[in-house]
Tab-separated table of C-alpha atoms in Angstrom:
chain	number	residue	atom	x	y	z
A	10	ASP	CA	-15.415	-7.034	17.979
A	11	THR	CA	-13.584	-10.336	17.542
A	12	GLY	CA	-12.138	-9.643	14.092
A	13	VAL	CA	-8.510	-9.324	13.047
A	14	SER	CA	-6.776	-6.382	14.677
A	15	GLN	CA	-3.565	-4.613	13.691
A	16	ASP	CA	-1.386	-2.170	15.525
A	17	PRO	CA	-0.445	0.551	14.864
A	18	ARG	CA	-2.889	1.766	12.250
A	19	HIS	CA	-0.451	4.366	10.982
A	20	LYS	CA	3.315	4.635	11.228
A	21	ILE	CA	5.563	7.393	9.937
A	22	THR	CA	9.278	6.757	10.087
A	23	LYS	CA	12.506	8.066	8.649
A	24	ARG	CA	14.488	6.123	6.108
A	25	GLY	CA	16.896	3.735	7.766
A	26	GLN	CA	14.835	3.187	10.904
A	27	ASN	CA	13.375	-0.164	11.951
A	28	VAL	CA	9.636	-0.655	12.378
A	29	THR	CA	7.527	-3.469	13.796
A	30	PHE	CA	3.858	-4.158	13.226
A	31	ARG	CA	1.592	-6.465	15.174
A	32	CYS	CA	-1.358	-8.568	14.051
A	33	ASP	CA	-3.849	-10.332	16.315
A	34	PRO	CA	-5.885	-12.886	14.363
A	35	ILE	CA	-9.374	-14.163	15.057
A	36	SER	CA	-8.901	-16.294	18.147
A	37	GLU	CA	-9.640	-19.755	16.773
A	38	HIS	CA	-7.799	-19.213	13.481
A	39	ASN	CA	-4.516	-21.062	13.071
A	40	ARG	CA	-3.469	-19.576	9.722
A	41	LEU	CA	-2.138	-16.046	9.529
A	42	TYR	CA	-1.107	-14.121	6.402
A	43	TRP	CA	0.717	-10.890	5.670
A	44	TYR	CA	0.091	-8.857	2.509
A	45	ARG	CA	1.392	-5.535	1.239
A	46	GLN	CA	-0.619	-3.065	-0.796
A	47	THR	CA	0.754	-0.061	-2.645
A	48	LEU	CA	-1.373	2.754	-4.010
A	49	GLY	CA	-3.688	1.701	-6.825
A	50	GLN	CA	-2.743	-1.972	-6.649
A	51	GLY	CA	-4.355	-5.025	-5.131
A	52	PRO	CA	-2.772	-6.591	-2.064
A	53	GLU	CA	0.311	-8.760	-2.678
A	54	PHE	CA	1.136	-11.824	-0.623
A	55	LEU	CA	4.209	-11.658	1.617
A	56	THR	CA	4.151	-14.688	3.913
A	57	TYR	CA	1.954	-17.012	5.892
A	58	PHE	CA	1.990	-19.086	9.061
A	59	GLN	CA	0.192	-22.197	10.104
A	60	ASN	CA	0.283	-22.084	13.875
A	61	GLU	CA	3.863	-20.999	14.644
A	62	ALA	CA	5.405	-22.408	11.459
A	63	GLN	CA	6.185	-20.017	8.622
A	64	LEU	CA	5.247	-22.090	5.578
A	65	GLU	CA	5.766	-19.760	2.633
A	66	LYS	CA	7.565	-16.522	1.897
A	67	SER	CA	7.179	-14.417	-1.232
A	68	ARG	CA	10.233	-13.177	-3.054
A	69	LEU	CA	8.861	-9.719	-2.176
A	70	LEU	CA	9.977	-10.441	1.380
A	71	SER	CA	13.552	-9.203	1.208
A	72	ASP	CA	16.203	-9.908	3.834
A	73	ARG	CA	15.182	-6.699	5.604
A	74	PHE	CA	11.768	-8.173	6.376
A	75	SER	CA	11.157	-10.740	9.081
A	76	ALA	CA	7.913	-12.150	10.411
A	77	GLU	CA	7.302	-14.202	13.509
A	78	ARG	CA	4.445	-15.953	15.206
A	79	PRO	CA	6.137	-17.373	18.284
A	80	LYS	CA	3.175	-18.881	20.110
A	81	GLY	CA	0.881	-19.468	17.182
A	82	SER	CA	-1.337	-16.557	18.154
A	83	PHE	CA	-0.312	-12.969	17.333
A	84	SER	CA	2.306	-12.197	14.703
A	85	THR	CA	4.836	-9.428	14.175
A	86	LEU	CA	6.294	-8.103	10.946
A	87	GLU	CA	9.560	-6.214	11.254
A	88	ILE	CA	11.184	-4.114	8.571
A	89	GLN	CA	14.814	-3.192	9.160
A	90	ARG	CA	16.559	-0.207	7.588
A	91	THR	CA	13.375	1.054	5.998
A	92	GLU	CA	13.440	2.507	2.497
A	93	GLN	CA	11.004	4.864	0.825
A	94	GLY	CA	9.845	1.987	-1.361
A	95	ASP	CA	8.569	0.230	1.755
A	96	SER	CA	5.796	2.817	2.068
A	97	ALA	CA	2.579	0.841	1.738
A	98	MET	CA	-0.389	-0.595	3.579
A	99	TYR	CA	0.537	-3.798	5.398
A	100	LEU	CA	-2.429	-6.119	5.776
A	101	CYS	CA	-2.881	-9.133	7.972
A	102	ALA	CA	-5.464	-11.866	7.449
A	103	SER	CA	-6.367	-15.026	9.299
A	104	SER	CA	-8.244	-18.190	8.494
A	105	SER	CA	-9.100	-21.562	9.928
A	106	LEU	CA	-7.371	-24.706	8.734
A	107	PHE	CA	-10.768	-26.340	8.553
A	108	GLY	CA	-13.498	-25.589	6.073
A	109	THR	CA	-12.829	-23.537	2.953
A	110	ASP	CA	-10.074	-21.399	4.464
A	111	THR	CA	-11.834	-18.057	3.982
A	112	GLN	CA	-9.396	-15.324	4.904
A	113	TYR	CA	-10.581	-12.387	7.004
A	114	PHE	CA	-8.543	-9.212	6.866
A	115	GLY	CA	-7.601	-6.664	9.455
A	116	PRO	CA	-7.749	-2.891	8.920
A	117	GLY	CA	-4.095	-2.672	7.924
A	118	THR	CA	-1.099	-0.610	9.025
A	119	ARG	CA	-0.247	2.321	6.769
A	120	LEU	CA	3.534	2.858	6.689
A	121	THR	CA	5.051	6.075	5.400
A	122	VAL	CA	8.827	6.231	5.079
A	123	LEU	CA	10.197	9.757	4.754
B	4	ASP	CA	-0.785	-13.475	-11.989
B	5	ALA	CA	-4.469	-13.189	-11.197
B	6	LYS	CA	-6.624	-15.788	-12.914
B	7	THR	CA	-9.589	-13.453	-13.349
B	8	THR	CA	-10.555	-10.571	-15.613
B	9	GLN	CA	-12.780	-7.741	-14.383
B	10	PRO	CA	-13.780	-4.385	-15.847
B	11	PRO	CA	-11.722	-1.624	-14.250
B	12	SER	CA	-14.735	0.454	-13.244
B	13	MET	CA	-18.526	0.511	-13.188
B	14	ASP	CA	-21.266	2.908	-12.178
B	15	CYS	CA	-24.581	2.019	-10.579
B	16	ALA	CA	-27.460	4.200	-9.425
B	17	GLU	CA	-28.272	4.107	-5.738
B	18	GLY	CA	-31.103	1.687	-4.998
B	19	ARG	CA	-30.561	-0.327	-8.143
B	20	ALA	CA	-28.946	-3.734	-8.396
B	21	ALA	CA	-25.216	-3.668	-9.077
B	22	ASN	CA	-24.055	-6.555	-11.271
B	23	LEU	CA	-20.297	-7.041	-11.310
B	24	PRO	CA	-18.959	-9.487	-13.899
B	25	CYS	CA	-15.859	-11.647	-13.685
B	26	ASN	CA	-14.255	-13.935	-16.246
B	27	HIS	CA	-12.249	-16.936	-15.078
B	28	SER	CA	-11.996	-19.093	-18.179
B	29	THR	CA	-9.067	-21.180	-16.879
B	30	ILE	CA	-10.687	-22.115	-13.573
B	31	SER	CA	-9.967	-25.651	-12.382
B	32	GLY	CA	-12.578	-28.047	-11.076
B	33	ASN	CA	-11.485	-27.671	-7.461
B	34	GLU	CA	-11.160	-23.873	-7.456
B	35	TYR	CA	-13.680	-21.680	-5.708
B	36	VAL	CA	-14.770	-18.220	-6.808
B	37	TYR	CA	-14.341	-15.669	-4.019
B	38	TRP	CA	-15.389	-12.045	-3.875
B	39	TYR	CA	-13.898	-9.417	-1.607
B	40	ARG	CA	-14.335	-5.683	-1.552
B	41	GLN	CA	-12.135	-2.921	-0.252
B	42	ILE	CA	-13.510	0.390	0.844
B	43	HIS	CA	-11.004	3.223	0.700
B	44	SER	CA	-8.195	2.885	3.275
B	45	GLN	CA	-9.677	-0.243	4.860
B	46	GLY	CA	-8.708	-3.913	4.685
B	47	PRO	CA	-10.454	-6.183	2.169
B	48	GLN	CA	-13.842	-7.440	3.328
B	49	TYR	CA	-15.013	-10.948	2.489
B	50	ILE	CA	-18.341	-10.972	0.647
B	51	ILE	CA	-19.177	-14.428	-0.644
B	52	HIS	CA	-17.747	-17.500	-2.339
B	53	GLY	CA	-19.004	-20.467	-4.329
B	54	LEU	CA	-17.900	-23.552	-6.224
B	55	LYS	CA	-20.639	-24.516	-8.664
B	56	ASN	CA	-23.999	-23.491	-7.308
B	57	ASN	CA	-25.344	-19.990	-6.987
B	58	GLU	CA	-24.933	-18.594	-3.509
B	59	THR	CA	-26.701	-15.888	-1.534
B	60	ASN	CA	-25.988	-14.294	1.811
B	61	GLU	CA	-26.977	-11.122	3.597
B	62	MET	CA	-24.575	-9.039	1.525
B	63	ALA	CA	-24.865	-10.340	-2.023
B	64	SER	CA	-25.659	-13.093	-4.490
B	65	LEU	CA	-23.129	-14.969	-6.582
B	66	ILE	CA	-24.189	-16.384	-9.915
B	67	ILE	CA	-21.760	-18.857	-11.514
B	68	THR	CA	-22.320	-19.995	-15.097
B	69	GLU	CA	-22.790	-23.681	-15.745
B	70	ASP	CA	-19.364	-23.986	-17.408
B	71	ARG	CA	-17.869	-22.039	-14.449
B	72	LYS	CA	-15.923	-19.780	-16.789
B	73	SER	CA	-17.570	-16.630	-15.530
B	74	SER	CA	-19.570	-15.306	-12.618
B	75	THR	CA	-21.535	-12.263	-11.521
B	76	LEU	CA	-21.700	-10.672	-8.103
B	77	ILE	CA	-25.050	-9.017	-7.461
B	78	LEU	CA	-25.606	-6.343	-4.835
B	79	PRO	CA	-29.411	-6.220	-4.858
B	80	HIS	CA	-30.002	-2.660	-3.649
B	81	ALA	CA	-26.808	-0.656	-3.907
B	82	THR	CA	-26.179	2.142	-1.435
B	83	LEU	CA	-23.487	4.813	-1.317
B	84	ARG	CA	-21.654	2.667	1.247
B	85	ASP	CA	-21.153	0.008	-1.424
B	86	THR	CA	-18.698	2.283	-3.236
B	87	ALA	CA	-15.490	0.219	-3.202
B	88	VAL	CA	-13.060	-1.851	-5.250
B	89	TYR	CA	-14.459	-5.347	-5.772
B	90	TYR	CA	-12.052	-8.234	-6.275
B	91	CYS	CA	-12.986	-11.525	-7.907
B	92	ILE	CA	-10.559	-14.302	-7.014
B	93	VAL	CA	-10.313	-17.977	-7.862
B	94	ARG	CA	-8.473	-20.288	-5.504
B	95	VAL	CA	-8.524	-23.745	-4.076
B	96	GLY	CA	-10.350	-23.585	-0.749
B	97	ALA	CA	-7.544	-25.123	1.232
B	98	ASP	CA	-4.816	-23.233	-0.609
B	99	ASP	CA	-2.717	-20.612	1.059
B	100	LYS	CA	-2.303	-17.180	-0.453
B	101	ILE	CA	-4.806	-15.027	-2.335
B	102	ILE	CA	-3.641	-13.535	-5.611
B	103	PHE	CA	-5.460	-10.255	-6.123
B	104	GLY	CA	-5.908	-8.554	-9.482
B	105	LYS	CA	-6.802	-4.892	-9.891
B	106	GLY	CA	-10.518	-5.424	-9.266
B	107	THR	CA	-13.489	-3.327	-10.356
B	108	ARG	CA	-13.962	0.115	-8.882
B	109	LEU	CA	-17.710	0.457	-8.307
B	110	HIS	CA	-19.159	3.946	-8.047
B	111	ILE	CA	-22.640	4.259	-6.613
B	112	LEU	CA	-24.304	7.374	-7.959
B	113	PRO	CA	-26.833	9.254	-5.803
Protein backbone atom coordinates (compact mmCIF):
# COMPACT_ATOMS: atom_id res chain seq x y z
CA ASP A 1 0.00 0.00 0.00
CA THR A 2 1.55 3.31 -1.04
CA GLY A 3 -0.97 5.59 0.67
CA VAL A 4 -0.42 8.05 3.50
CA SER A 5 0.66 6.37 6.71
CA GLN A 6 0.59 7.67 10.27
CA ASP A 7 2.20 6.44 13.42
CA PRO A 8 1.11 5.68 16.06
CA ARG A 9 -2.54 4.94 15.37
CA HIS A 10 -3.47 5.45 19.00
CA LYS A 11 -1.76 7.32 21.82
CA ILE A 12 -2.84 7.63 25.43
CA THR A 13 -0.92 10.07 27.57
CA LYS A 14 -1.22 11.91 30.84
CA ARG A 15 -1.83 15.62 31.00
CA GLY A 16 1.40 17.57 30.88
CA GLN A 17 3.34 15.01 28.86
CA ASN A 18 4.76 15.65 25.39
CA VAL A 19 3.70 13.57 22.40
CA THR A 20 4.97 13.30 18.84
CA PHE A 21 3.18 11.92 15.81
CA ARG A 22 4.65 10.97 12.47
CA CYS A 23 3.19 11.16 8.98
CA ASP A 24 4.64 9.58 5.84
CA PRO A 25 3.02 11.03 2.72
CA ILE A 26 2.57 9.42 -0.68
CA SER A 27 6.09 9.32 -2.05
CA GLU A 28 5.82 11.76 -4.95
CA HIS A 29 3.66 14.27 -3.08
CA ASN A 30 5.34 17.52 -2.07
CA ARG A 31 2.47 19.03 -0.08
CA LEU A 32 1.65 17.74 3.38
CA TYR A 33 -1.20 18.86 5.65
CA TRP A 34 -2.15 18.33 9.28
CA TYR A 35 -5.77 18.44 10.47
CA ARG A 36 -7.43 17.85 13.83
CA GLN A 37 -10.84 16.28 14.30
CA THR A 38 -12.84 16.24 17.51
CA LEU A 39 -15.86 14.04 18.11
CA GLY A 40 -18.83 14.88 15.91
CA GLN A 41 -17.02 17.57 13.94
CA GLY A 42 -15.37 17.68 10.55
CA PRO A 43 -11.59 17.89 10.36
CA GLU A 44 -10.06 21.32 11.01
CA PHE A 45 -6.93 22.56 9.28
CA LEU A 46 -3.81 23.01 11.41
CA THR A 47 -0.86 23.58 9.08
CA TYR A 48 0.67 22.66 5.77
CA PHE A 49 4.05 22.23 4.13
CA GLN A 50 5.24 22.53 0.59
CA ASN A 51 8.40 20.47 0.51
CA GLU A 52 10.18 21.45 3.74
CA ALA A 53 8.65 24.93 4.01
CA GLN A 54 5.78 25.46 6.42
CA LEU A 55 3.55 27.83 4.47
CA GLU A 56 0.50 28.31 6.67
CA LYS A 57 -0.47 27.76 10.28
CA SER A 58 -3.99 27.95 11.70
CA ARG A 59 -4.65 29.94 14.83
CA LEU A 60 -5.69 26.56 16.28
CA LEU A 61 -1.99 25.72 16.33
CA SER A 62 -1.05 27.11 19.72
CA ASP A 63 2.52 27.64 20.92
CA ARG A 64 2.46 24.13 22.38
CA PHE A 65 2.17 22.65 18.90
CA SER A 66 5.07 22.40 16.48
CA ALA A 67 5.30 20.67 13.13
CA GLU A 68 8.34 19.89 11.05
CA ARG A 69 9.16 18.40 7.71
CA PRO A 70 12.94 18.57 7.69
CA LYS A 71 13.74 16.79 4.44
CA GLY A 72 10.52 17.42 2.59
CA SER A 73 9.39 13.83 3.06
CA PHE A 74 7.90 12.68 6.38
CA SER A 75 6.54 15.14 8.92
CA THR A 76 6.21 15.19 12.69
CA LEU A 77 3.66 16.97 14.84
CA GLU A 78 4.65 17.53 18.46
CA ILE A 79 2.36 18.64 21.25
CA GLN A 80 4.08 19.85 24.41
CA ARG A 81 2.47 19.88 27.85
CA THR A 82 -0.65 18.14 26.62
CA GLU A 83 -4.06 19.19 27.91
CA GLN A 84 -7.30 17.25 27.98
CA GLY A 85 -8.63 19.53 25.25
CA ASP A 86 -5.95 18.18 22.92
CA SER A 87 -7.76 14.83 22.80
CA ALA A 88 -8.71 14.36 19.17
CA MET A 89 -7.93 12.53 15.96
CA TYR A 90 -4.91 14.04 14.22
CA LEU A 91 -5.05 13.54 10.47
CA CYS A 92 -2.36 13.93 7.87
CA ALA A 93 -2.94 14.40 4.15
CA SER A 94 -0.68 14.81 1.16
CA SER A 95 -1.06 16.10 -2.36
CA SER A 96 0.94 16.89 -5.45
CA LEU A 97 1.76 20.45 -6.40
CA PHE A 98 0.73 19.59 -9.93
CA GLY A 99 -2.76 18.91 -11.16
CA THR A 100 -5.80 19.73 -9.04
CA ASP A 101 -4.10 19.19 -5.68
CA THR A 102 -6.41 16.40 -4.51
CA GLN A 103 -5.55 15.63 -0.91
CA TYR A 104 -5.30 12.01 0.23
CA PHE A 105 -5.65 11.32 3.92
CA GLY A 106 -3.96 8.90 6.24
CA PRO A 107 -5.78 6.80 8.86
CA GLY A 108 -5.14 9.31 11.63
CA THR A 109 -3.66 9.18 15.12
CA ARG A 110 -6.20 9.10 17.94
CA LEU A 111 -4.86 10.99 20.98
CA THR A 112 -6.40 10.60 24.40
CA VAL A 113 -5.13 12.85 27.18
CA LEU A 114 -6.04 11.66 30.66
CA ASP B 1 -16.69 28.63 7.44
CA ALA B 2 -17.69 25.90 5.02
CA LYS B 3 -19.14 27.18 1.76
CA THR B 4 -21.56 24.28 1.38
CA THR B 5 -24.86 23.19 2.89
CA GLN B 6 -25.75 19.51 3.28
CA PRO B 7 -28.56 17.68 5.05
CA PRO B 8 -27.30 16.31 8.36
CA SER B 9 -28.45 12.76 7.68
CA MET B 10 -30.03 10.51 5.06
CA ASP B 11 -31.17 6.92 4.79
CA CYS B 12 -30.93 4.69 1.74
CA ALA B 13 -31.93 1.07 1.21
CA GLU B 14 -29.15 -1.34 0.36
CA GLY B 15 -28.90 -1.90 -3.39
CA ARG B 16 -30.61 1.35 -4.25
CA ALA B 17 -28.96 4.50 -5.54
CA ALA B 18 -27.97 6.98 -2.84
CA ASN B 19 -28.33 10.61 -3.95
CA LEU B 20 -26.60 13.09 -1.67
CA PRO B 21 -27.36 16.76 -2.32
CA CYS B 22 -25.12 19.75 -1.70
CA ASN B 23 -25.80 23.46 -2.05
CA HIS B 24 -22.94 25.82 -2.86
CA SER B 25 -24.68 28.97 -4.03
CA THR B 26 -21.63 31.22 -3.55
CA ILE B 27 -19.23 29.07 -5.54
CA SER B 28 -16.70 31.00 -7.63
CA GLY B 29 -15.89 30.25 -11.24
CA ASN B 30 -12.53 28.69 -10.42
CA GLU B 31 -13.70 26.55 -7.49
CA TYR B 32 -14.05 22.81 -7.80
CA VAL B 33 -16.63 20.66 -6.03
CA TYR B 34 -14.99 17.84 -4.08
CA TRP B 35 -16.57 14.94 -2.24
CA TYR B 36 -14.94 12.96 0.54
CA ARG B 37 -16.37 10.40 2.89
CA GLN B 38 -15.30 9.27 6.31
CA ILE B 39 -16.11 5.86 7.64
CA HIS B 40 -16.15 5.65 11.42
CA SER B 41 -12.69 6.07 12.99
CA GLN B 42 -10.91 6.27 9.63
CA GLY B 43 -9.38 9.17 7.71
CA PRO B 44 -11.44 10.92 5.02
CA GLN B 45 -11.47 9.11 1.69
CA TYR B 46 -11.45 11.03 -1.58
CA ILE B 47 -14.40 10.13 -3.81
CA ILE B 48 -14.64 12.46 -6.78
CA HIS B 49 -14.39 16.08 -7.87
CA GLY B 50 -15.57 18.25 -10.74
CA LEU B 51 -15.63 21.80 -12.05
CA LYS B 52 -18.50 22.14 -14.51
CA ASN B 53 -19.14 18.84 -16.21
CA ASN B 54 -20.64 15.75 -14.68
CA GLU B 55 -18.04 13.25 -13.60
CA THR B 56 -18.07 9.50 -13.03
CA ASN B 57 -15.51 7.12 -11.60
CA GLU B 58 -15.53 3.65 -10.14
CA MET B 59 -16.97 4.88 -6.85
CA ALA B 60 -19.61 7.43 -7.77
CA SER B 61 -21.07 10.00 -10.14
CA LEU B 62 -21.10 13.74 -9.58
CA ILE B 63 -23.85 15.80 -11.13
CA ILE B 64 -23.31 19.58 -11.09
CA THR B 65 -26.16 21.90 -12.08
CA GLU B 66 -25.63 24.23 -15.00
CA ASP B 67 -25.47 27.30 -12.72
CA ARG B 68 -23.03 25.36 -10.46
CA LYS B 69 -24.94 26.37 -7.35
CA SER B 70 -25.67 22.81 -6.34
CA SER B 71 -24.54 19.27 -6.97
CA THR B 72 -25.50 15.68 -6.24
CA LEU B 73 -23.25 12.76 -5.43
CA ILE B 74 -24.70 9.47 -6.63
CA LEU B 75 -23.66 6.09 -5.27
CA PRO B 76 -25.33 3.84 -7.84
CA HIS B 77 -25.80 0.66 -5.79
CA ALA B 78 -25.36 1.42 -2.12
CA THR B 79 -23.99 -1.27 0.17
CA LEU B 80 -23.67 -1.42 3.95
CA ARG B 81 -20.01 -0.44 3.55
CA ASP B 82 -21.11 2.92 2.16
CA THR B 83 -22.38 3.93 5.61
CA ALA B 84 -20.28 7.02 6.38
CA VAL B 85 -20.25 10.80 6.73
CA TYR B 86 -20.08 12.41 3.29
CA TYR B 87 -18.48 15.83 2.95
CA CYS B 88 -19.11 18.19 0.05
CA ILE B 89 -16.37 20.80 -0.28
CA VAL B 90 -15.71 23.65 -2.68
CA ARG B 91 -12.16 24.85 -3.18
CA VAL B 92 -9.79 26.16 -5.76
CA GLY B 93 -7.83 23.20 -7.12
CA ALA B 94 -4.46 24.68 -6.37
CA ASP B 95 -5.50 26.10 -3.01
CA ASP B 96 -4.12 24.80 0.23
CA LYS B 97 -6.39 23.76 3.05
CA ILE B 98 -9.77 22.02 2.95
CA ILE B 99 -12.54 23.56 5.02
CA PHE B 100 -14.87 20.78 6.11
CA GLY B 101 -18.46 21.31 7.21
CA LYS B 102 -20.44 18.78 9.22
CA GLY B 103 -21.31 16.62 6.20
CA THR B 104 -24.20 14.22 5.68
CA ARG B 105 -24.36 11.04 7.71
CA LEU B 106 -25.58 8.36 5.30
CA HIS B 107 -27.18 5.26 6.76
CA ILE B 108 -27.56 2.28 4.46
CA LEU B 109 -30.46 0.15 5.59
CA PRO B 110 -30.38 -3.63 5.04
